[in-house]
Coordinates of C-alpha atoms (C1' of nucleotides) in Angstrom, one line a residue:
Chain J
M1 CA 23.9 -5.6 3.3
H2 CA 23.6 -5.0 7.0
M3 CA 20.9 -2.6 8.3
R4 CA 22.2 0.6 10.0
M5 CA 20.4 2.3 12.7
T6 CA 19.9 5.9 11.7
S7 CA 18.0 8.6 13.6
Q8 CA 15.3 8.7 11.0
R9 CA 14.8 4.9 11.1
E10 CA 14.7 5.1 14.9
I11 CA 12.1 7.8 14.9
I12 CA 9.9 6.2 12.2
L13 CA 9.8 3.0 14.1
R14 CA 9.1 4.6 17.4
E15 CA 6.3 6.8 16.0
L16 CA 4.7 3.8 14.5
Q17 CA 4.9 1.9 17.7
D18 CA 3.7 4.8 19.8
S19 CA 0.7 5.4 17.6
H20 CA -0.9 2.1 18.3
Q21 CA -2.5 2.5 14.9
H22 CA -2.2 1.1 11.4
L23 CA -0.6 4.1 9.7
T24 CA 0.0 4.8 6.0
A25 CA 3.4 6.1 4.9
D26 CA 2.2 9.7 4.6
E27 CA 0.4 9.7 7.9
L28 CA 3.6 8.6 9.5
Y29 CA 5.5 11.2 7.5
E30 CA 3.3 13.9 8.9
R31 CA 4.0 12.7 12.4
V32 CA 7.8 12.3 12.0
K33 CA 8.1 15.7 10.3
K34 CA 7.1 17.3 13.6
I35 CA 10.2 15.8 15.2
M36 CA 12.5 15.9 12.3
P37 CA 11.2 18.6 9.9
R38 CA 13.7 17.9 7.0
I39 CA 13.0 14.2 6.6
S40 CA 11.6 13.3 3.2
L41 CA 8.7 11.1 2.3
A42 CA 11.0 8.9 0.3
T43 CA 13.0 8.1 3.4
V44 CA 9.8 7.1 5.2
Y45 CA 8.9 4.8 2.3
R46 CA 12.4 3.3 2.2
N47 CA 12.5 2.7 5.9
L48 CA 9.1 1.2 6.1
E49 CA 10.1 -1.2 3.3
K50 CA 13.4 -2.1 5.0
L51 CA 11.8 -2.6 8.4
S52 CA 9.1 -4.8 7.0
E53 CA 11.6 -6.8 5.0
A54 CA 13.5 -7.4 8.1
G55 CA 10.4 -8.6 9.9
I56 CA 10.5 -5.8 12.4
I57 CA 7.1 -4.4 11.3
G58 CA 4.2 -5.7 9.2
K59 CA 3.0 -4.4 5.9
L60 CA -0.8 -4.4 5.4
E61 CA -2.0 -4.5 1.8
I62 CA -5.7 -4.1 2.4
S63 CA -8.7 -3.1 0.2
G64 CA -6.7 -1.9 -2.7
R65 CA -5.8 1.4 -1.1
Q66 CA -2.7 2.8 0.5
K67 CA -0.4 0.3 2.3
R68 CA -0.5 0.5 6.0
F69 CA 2.1 -0.5 8.5
D70 CA 1.8 -2.4 11.8
S71 CA 4.2 -2.5 14.6
D72 CA 2.5 -5.7 15.9
I73 CA 4.0 -8.6 14.0
H74 CA 2.3 -11.5 15.6
P75 CA -0.1 -13.2 13.2
H76 CA -3.5 -11.6 13.4
D77 CA -6.3 -10.4 11.2
H78 CA -7.9 -7.1 10.4
I79 CA -11.1 -5.3 9.6
Y80 CA -11.3 -2.1 7.7
C81 CA -14.0 0.6 7.4
L82 CA -15.6 1.0 4.0
E83 CA -16.2 4.7 4.7
C84 CA -13.1 6.1 6.3
H85 CA -10.7 3.3 5.4
R86 CA -9.3 2.9 8.9
V87 CA -7.9 -0.5 9.8
D88 CA -8.3 -2.2 13.1
N89 CA -7.2 -5.6 14.5
I90 CA -10.0 -8.2 14.8
E91 CA -10.2 -11.1 17.1
F92 CA -10.5 -14.1 14.9
D93 CA -9.5 -17.7 15.7
R94 CA -6.9 -18.5 13.1
N95 CA -7.0 -22.2 14.1
L96 CA -10.3 -22.3 12.2
V97 CA -8.3 -22.1 8.9
N98 CA -6.0 -25.0 8.1
P99 CA -3.7 -24.0 5.2
T100 CA -2.5 -27.5 4.6
A101 CA -6.1 -28.6 4.0
V102 CA -6.2 -26.6 0.8
A103 CA -2.5 -27.0 0.0
S104 CA -3.1 -29.3 -3.0
D105 CA -5.2 -26.7 -4.7
K106 CA -3.9 -25.8 -8.2
G107 CA -0.5 -27.1 -7.1
Y108 CA 0.3 -24.0 -5.0
R109 CA 2.8 -24.1 -2.2
I110 CA 0.9 -22.1 0.4
S111 CA 3.0 -19.9 2.6
G112 CA 0.3 -18.0 4.5
Y113 CA -3.1 -16.5 4.4
R114 CA -5.1 -13.6 5.9
V115 CA -8.7 -13.0 6.7
E116 CA -9.9 -9.5 6.0
F117 CA -13.2 -8.3 7.3
K118 CA -14.9 -5.2 6.0
G119 CA -17.7 -3.1 7.5
I120 CA -18.6 0.3 8.9
C121 CA -16.7 1.5 12.0
S122 CA -18.7 2.9 14.9
T123 CA -17.7 6.5 14.2
C124 CA -18.9 6.3 10.6
W125 CA -22.0 4.4 11.6
A126 CA -23.0 7.2 13.9
M127 CA -22.3 9.8 11.2
L128 CA -24.3 7.9 8.6
N129 CA -27.2 7.7 11.0
K130 CA -27.0 11.4 11.8
R131 CA -27.0 12.2 8.1
E132 CA -30.0 10.1 7.5
D133 CA -31.9 11.9 10.3
G134 CA -31.1 15.1 8.6
D135 CA -32.4 13.8 5.3
K136 CA -35.7 13.1 6.8
Q137 CA -36.3 16.6 8.1
Chain T
M1 CA -28.9 6.7 -13.7
H2 CA -29.7 3.6 -15.7
M3 CA -27.0 1.5 -17.3
R4 CA -26.9 1.4 -21.1
M5 CA -25.6 -1.5 -23.0
T6 CA -22.9 -0.3 -25.4
S7 CA -20.8 -2.5 -27.7
Q8 CA -17.7 -1.7 -25.7
R9 CA -19.4 -2.8 -22.4
E10 CA -20.7 -6.0 -24.1
I11 CA -17.3 -6.9 -25.4
I12 CA -15.5 -6.1 -22.1
L13 CA -17.9 -8.3 -20.2
R14 CA -17.7 -11.1 -22.7
E15 CA -13.9 -11.1 -22.9
L16 CA -13.7 -11.3 -19.1
Q17 CA -16.1 -14.2 -19.0
D18 CA -14.5 -16.1 -21.8
S19 CA -11.0 -15.7 -20.3
H20 CA -11.9 -17.8 -17.2
Q21 CA -9.2 -15.8 -15.5
H22 CA -8.8 -12.9 -13.0
L23 CA -7.7 -10.2 -15.4
T24 CA -6.4 -6.7 -14.7
A25 CA -7.8 -3.7 -16.5
D26 CA -4.9 -3.5 -18.9
E27 CA -4.8 -7.2 -19.6
L28 CA -8.4 -6.9 -20.6
Y29 CA -7.7 -3.7 -22.6
E30 CA -5.1 -5.6 -24.6
R31 CA -7.6 -8.4 -25.4
V32 CA -10.5 -6.1 -26.2
K33 CA -8.3 -3.9 -28.4
K34 CA -7.9 -6.9 -30.8
I35 CA -11.7 -6.8 -31.4
M36 CA -12.3 -3.1 -31.1
P37 CA -8.9 -1.3 -31.8
R38 CA -10.0 2.2 -31.0
I39 CA -11.3 1.5 -27.5
S40 CA -9.5 3.5 -24.8
L41 CA -8.1 2.2 -21.5
A42 CA -10.2 4.7 -19.7
T43 CA -13.3 3.1 -21.1
V44 CA -12.2 -0.3 -19.9
Y45 CA -11.7 1.2 -16.4
R46 CA -15.0 2.9 -16.4
N47 CA -16.9 -0.1 -17.5
L48 CA -15.2 -2.5 -15.1
E49 CA -16.1 -0.1 -12.3
K50 CA -19.8 0.2 -13.5
L51 CA -20.1 -3.6 -13.9
S52 CA -18.7 -4.3 -10.5
E53 CA -20.9 -1.6 -8.9
A54 CA -23.9 -3.2 -10.5
G55 CA -22.8 -6.6 -9.1
I56 CA -22.4 -8.1 -12.5
I57 CA -18.7 -8.8 -12.0
G58 CA -16.4 -8.9 -8.9
K59 CA -13.5 -6.7 -8.1
L60 CA -10.5 -8.3 -6.5
E61 CA -8.2 -6.1 -4.5
I62 CA -5.5 -8.4 -3.6
S63 CA -1.9 -8.1 -2.4
G64 CA -1.6 -4.4 -2.9
R65 CA -1.1 -4.7 -6.6
Q66 CA -3.3 -4.0 -9.6
K67 CA -7.0 -4.7 -9.2
R68 CA -8.3 -7.8 -10.9
F69 CA -11.8 -8.5 -12.1
D70 CA -13.8 -11.7 -11.8
S71 CA -16.8 -12.8 -13.9
D72 CA -17.7 -15.3 -11.1
I73 CA -19.7 -13.4 -8.5
H74 CA -20.6 -16.2 -6.1
P75 CA -18.8 -15.9 -2.8
H76 CA -15.4 -17.6 -3.0
D77 CA -11.8 -17.0 -2.0
H78 CA -8.5 -16.7 -3.7
I79 CA -4.9 -17.5 -3.7
Y80 CA -2.2 -15.5 -5.4
C81 CA 1.3 -16.2 -6.5
L82 CA 4.1 -14.2 -4.7
E83 CA 6.3 -14.6 -7.8
C84 CA 4.1 -14.0 -10.9
H85 CA 1.1 -12.4 -9.1
R86 CA -1.5 -14.5 -10.8
V87 CA -4.7 -15.1 -8.9
D88 CA -6.7 -18.3 -8.7
N89 CA -9.8 -19.5 -7.0
I90 CA -9.2 -21.6 -3.9
E91 CA -11.6 -24.1 -2.4
F92 CA -12.1 -23.1 1.1
D93 CA -15.2 -23.8 3.3
R94 CA -16.5 -20.4 4.1
N95 CA -18.8 -21.9 6.8
L96 CA -15.7 -22.1 8.9
V97 CA -15.8 -18.3 9.4
N98 CA -18.8 -16.9 11.2
P99 CA -18.8 -13.1 10.8
T100 CA -21.4 -12.5 13.5
A101 CA -19.1 -14.2 16.0
V102 CA -16.7 -11.3 15.7
A103 CA -19.4 -8.7 15.0
S104 CA -19.1 -6.9 18.3
D105 CA -15.4 -6.2 17.7
K106 CA -14.6 -2.5 18.0
G107 CA -18.2 -1.7 17.2
Y108 CA -17.9 -2.5 13.5
R109 CA -21.0 -3.4 11.5
I110 CA -19.4 -6.3 9.5
S111 CA -20.7 -6.6 5.9
G112 CA -18.3 -9.3 4.6
Y113 CA -14.9 -10.8 4.7
R114 CA -12.5 -12.6 2.5
V115 CA -9.8 -15.2 3.0
E116 CA -6.7 -14.6 0.9
F117 CA -4.0 -17.2 0.6
K118 CA -0.6 -16.6 -0.8
G119 CA 2.0 -19.0 -2.1
I120 CA 4.0 -20.1 -5.1
C121 CA 2.1 -21.4 -8.1
S122 CA 3.2 -24.6 -9.7
T123 CA 4.7 -22.9 -12.7
C124 CA 6.9 -20.6 -10.6
W125 CA 7.8 -23.4 -8.3
A126 CA 9.2 -25.4 -11.2
M127 CA 11.1 -22.3 -12.5
L128 CA 12.6 -21.6 -9.1
N129 CA 13.8 -25.2 -8.8
K130 CA 15.3 -25.1 -12.2
R131 CA 17.1 -21.8 -11.4
E132 CA 18.5 -23.4 -8.2
D133 CA 19.8 -26.4 -10.1
G134 CA 21.6 -24.0 -12.4
D135 CA 23.1 -22.2 -9.4
K136 CA 24.6 -25.4 -8.2
Q137 CA 26.5 -26.1 -11.4
Chain S
dT1 C1' 37.3 4.1 4.9
dT2 C1' 33.4 1.8 3.3
dC3 C1' 29.0 1.4 2.0
dT4 C1' 24.3 2.2 3.4
dC5 C1' 21.3 6.0 4.0
dT6 C1' 19.4 10.6 3.1
dG7 C1' 17.0 14.6 0.8
dC8 C1' 15.5 16.3 -3.4
dA9 C1' 13.6 16.1 -7.7
dA10 C1' 12.1 13.5 -11.3
dA11 C1' 10.1 9.1 -12.9
dT12 C1' 6.8 5.5 -12.8
dA13 C1' 2.5 2.8 -12.2
dA14 C1' -2.3 2.5 -11.7
dT15 C1' -6.2 4.9 -12.0
dT16 C1' -9.3 8.9 -12.6
dT17 C1' -11.2 13.0 -14.7
dG18 C1' -12.5 17.1 -17.9
dC19 C1' -14.2 17.9 -22.1
dA20 C1' -16.4 17.8 -26.5
dC21 C1' -18.7 14.7 -29.3
dC22 C1' -21.4 10.2 -29.9
dC23 C1' -25.2 7.2 -29.6
dA24 C1' -28.6 3.9 -26.9
dT25 C1' -33.0 4.4 -25.2
Chain I
dA1 C1' -34.1 14.7 -27.4
dT2 C1' -31.9 13.3 -23.2
dG3 C1' -28.4 12.1 -20.7
dG4 C1' -25.2 8.3 -20.1
dG5 C1' -21.0 6.7 -22.7
dT6 C1' -16.7 7.3 -25.4
dG7 C1' -11.8 8.6 -26.8
dC8 C1' -8.2 11.5 -25.9
dA9 C1' -5.2 13.9 -23.1
dA10 C1' -4.1 15.7 -18.9
dA11 C1' -4.4 15.1 -13.9
dT12 C1' -4.1 12.5 -9.6
dT13 C1' -2.5 9.2 -6.2
dA14 C1' 0.8 6.2 -4.3
dT15 C1' 5.2 4.8 -4.6
dT16 C1' 9.9 4.3 -6.5
dT17 C1' 14.4 5.7 -8.2
dG18 C1' 18.8 8.3 -9.7
dC19 C1' 22.1 11.1 -7.9
dA20 C1' 25.4 13.5 -5.1
dG21 C1' 26.6 14.3 -0.6
dA22 C1' 26.1 12.7 4.6
dG23 C1' 27.2 9.8 8.3
dA24 C1' 27.1 4.9 10.7
dA25 C1' 30.1 1.1 11.4

DNA sequence: TTCTCTGCAAATAATTTGCACCCAT
DNA sequence: ATGGGTGCAAATTATTTGCAGAGAA
């Protein structure tokens, strides 16, 4: 059950890291295809799953949409745009939340938590304002 | 664009409220079918969408799985079980998080946030321990 | 050699949509 | 009488899986 390093796995991981973004499987597929045109989307899915199981990348399950993947695995939180669905890191002091303080709740054994902000990103905000200006004329 | 009250809408809402749970569309469909056997799953989806748009119920998009719906619309947070995927309310002091303190981040206009805990619920915890005991024998 | 990985196509899961008819307002 | 709502089936979206061959270790 050991994980082999294949060229597809290597490229998928590198492309995610180089992107400095929180990409979806198909966004990553489009990027990887430029380097390795015969790769299949299933391979991208399978590798992202393996890599996140192995703790090499993070899997973001945010806002009930497509999963996104994150090459940054240190604990941090995110914000997503309600308009374009992009996801960014957000600076939030995780010391403010003490999981053990709520640990007795409902008898759950708590293993983690995340704080997920939502809003409108600056790009969409600008577009929305432009559209409103147009409406007025 | 006004919302009509139909018998299906009424029953869907009532069943969700009476359940005191965070149900998925198809769980609710199964319950409603017992009262109104010819209702379709699409109707359940459409009504849950309308009701949550109207702010009458809440939509929970948690852990990258099926959406769940909540008849309790006052701001509160949740915990879900990694084993059985049930969702429960969790008591967490939302005053600890100050959205405006992170508002400048990346230029987002923040409109809300949620804190999502994960863990193992007491039922699954008991089952896992029982299974382990079995393994040892 | 062994066993994981791959590409392809088909399958699945969750949700949405087109359409003709129904019914609340 | 309007125009939103409904049931049904088909379509869509995101993801997973079976299979036979490829290729790391």
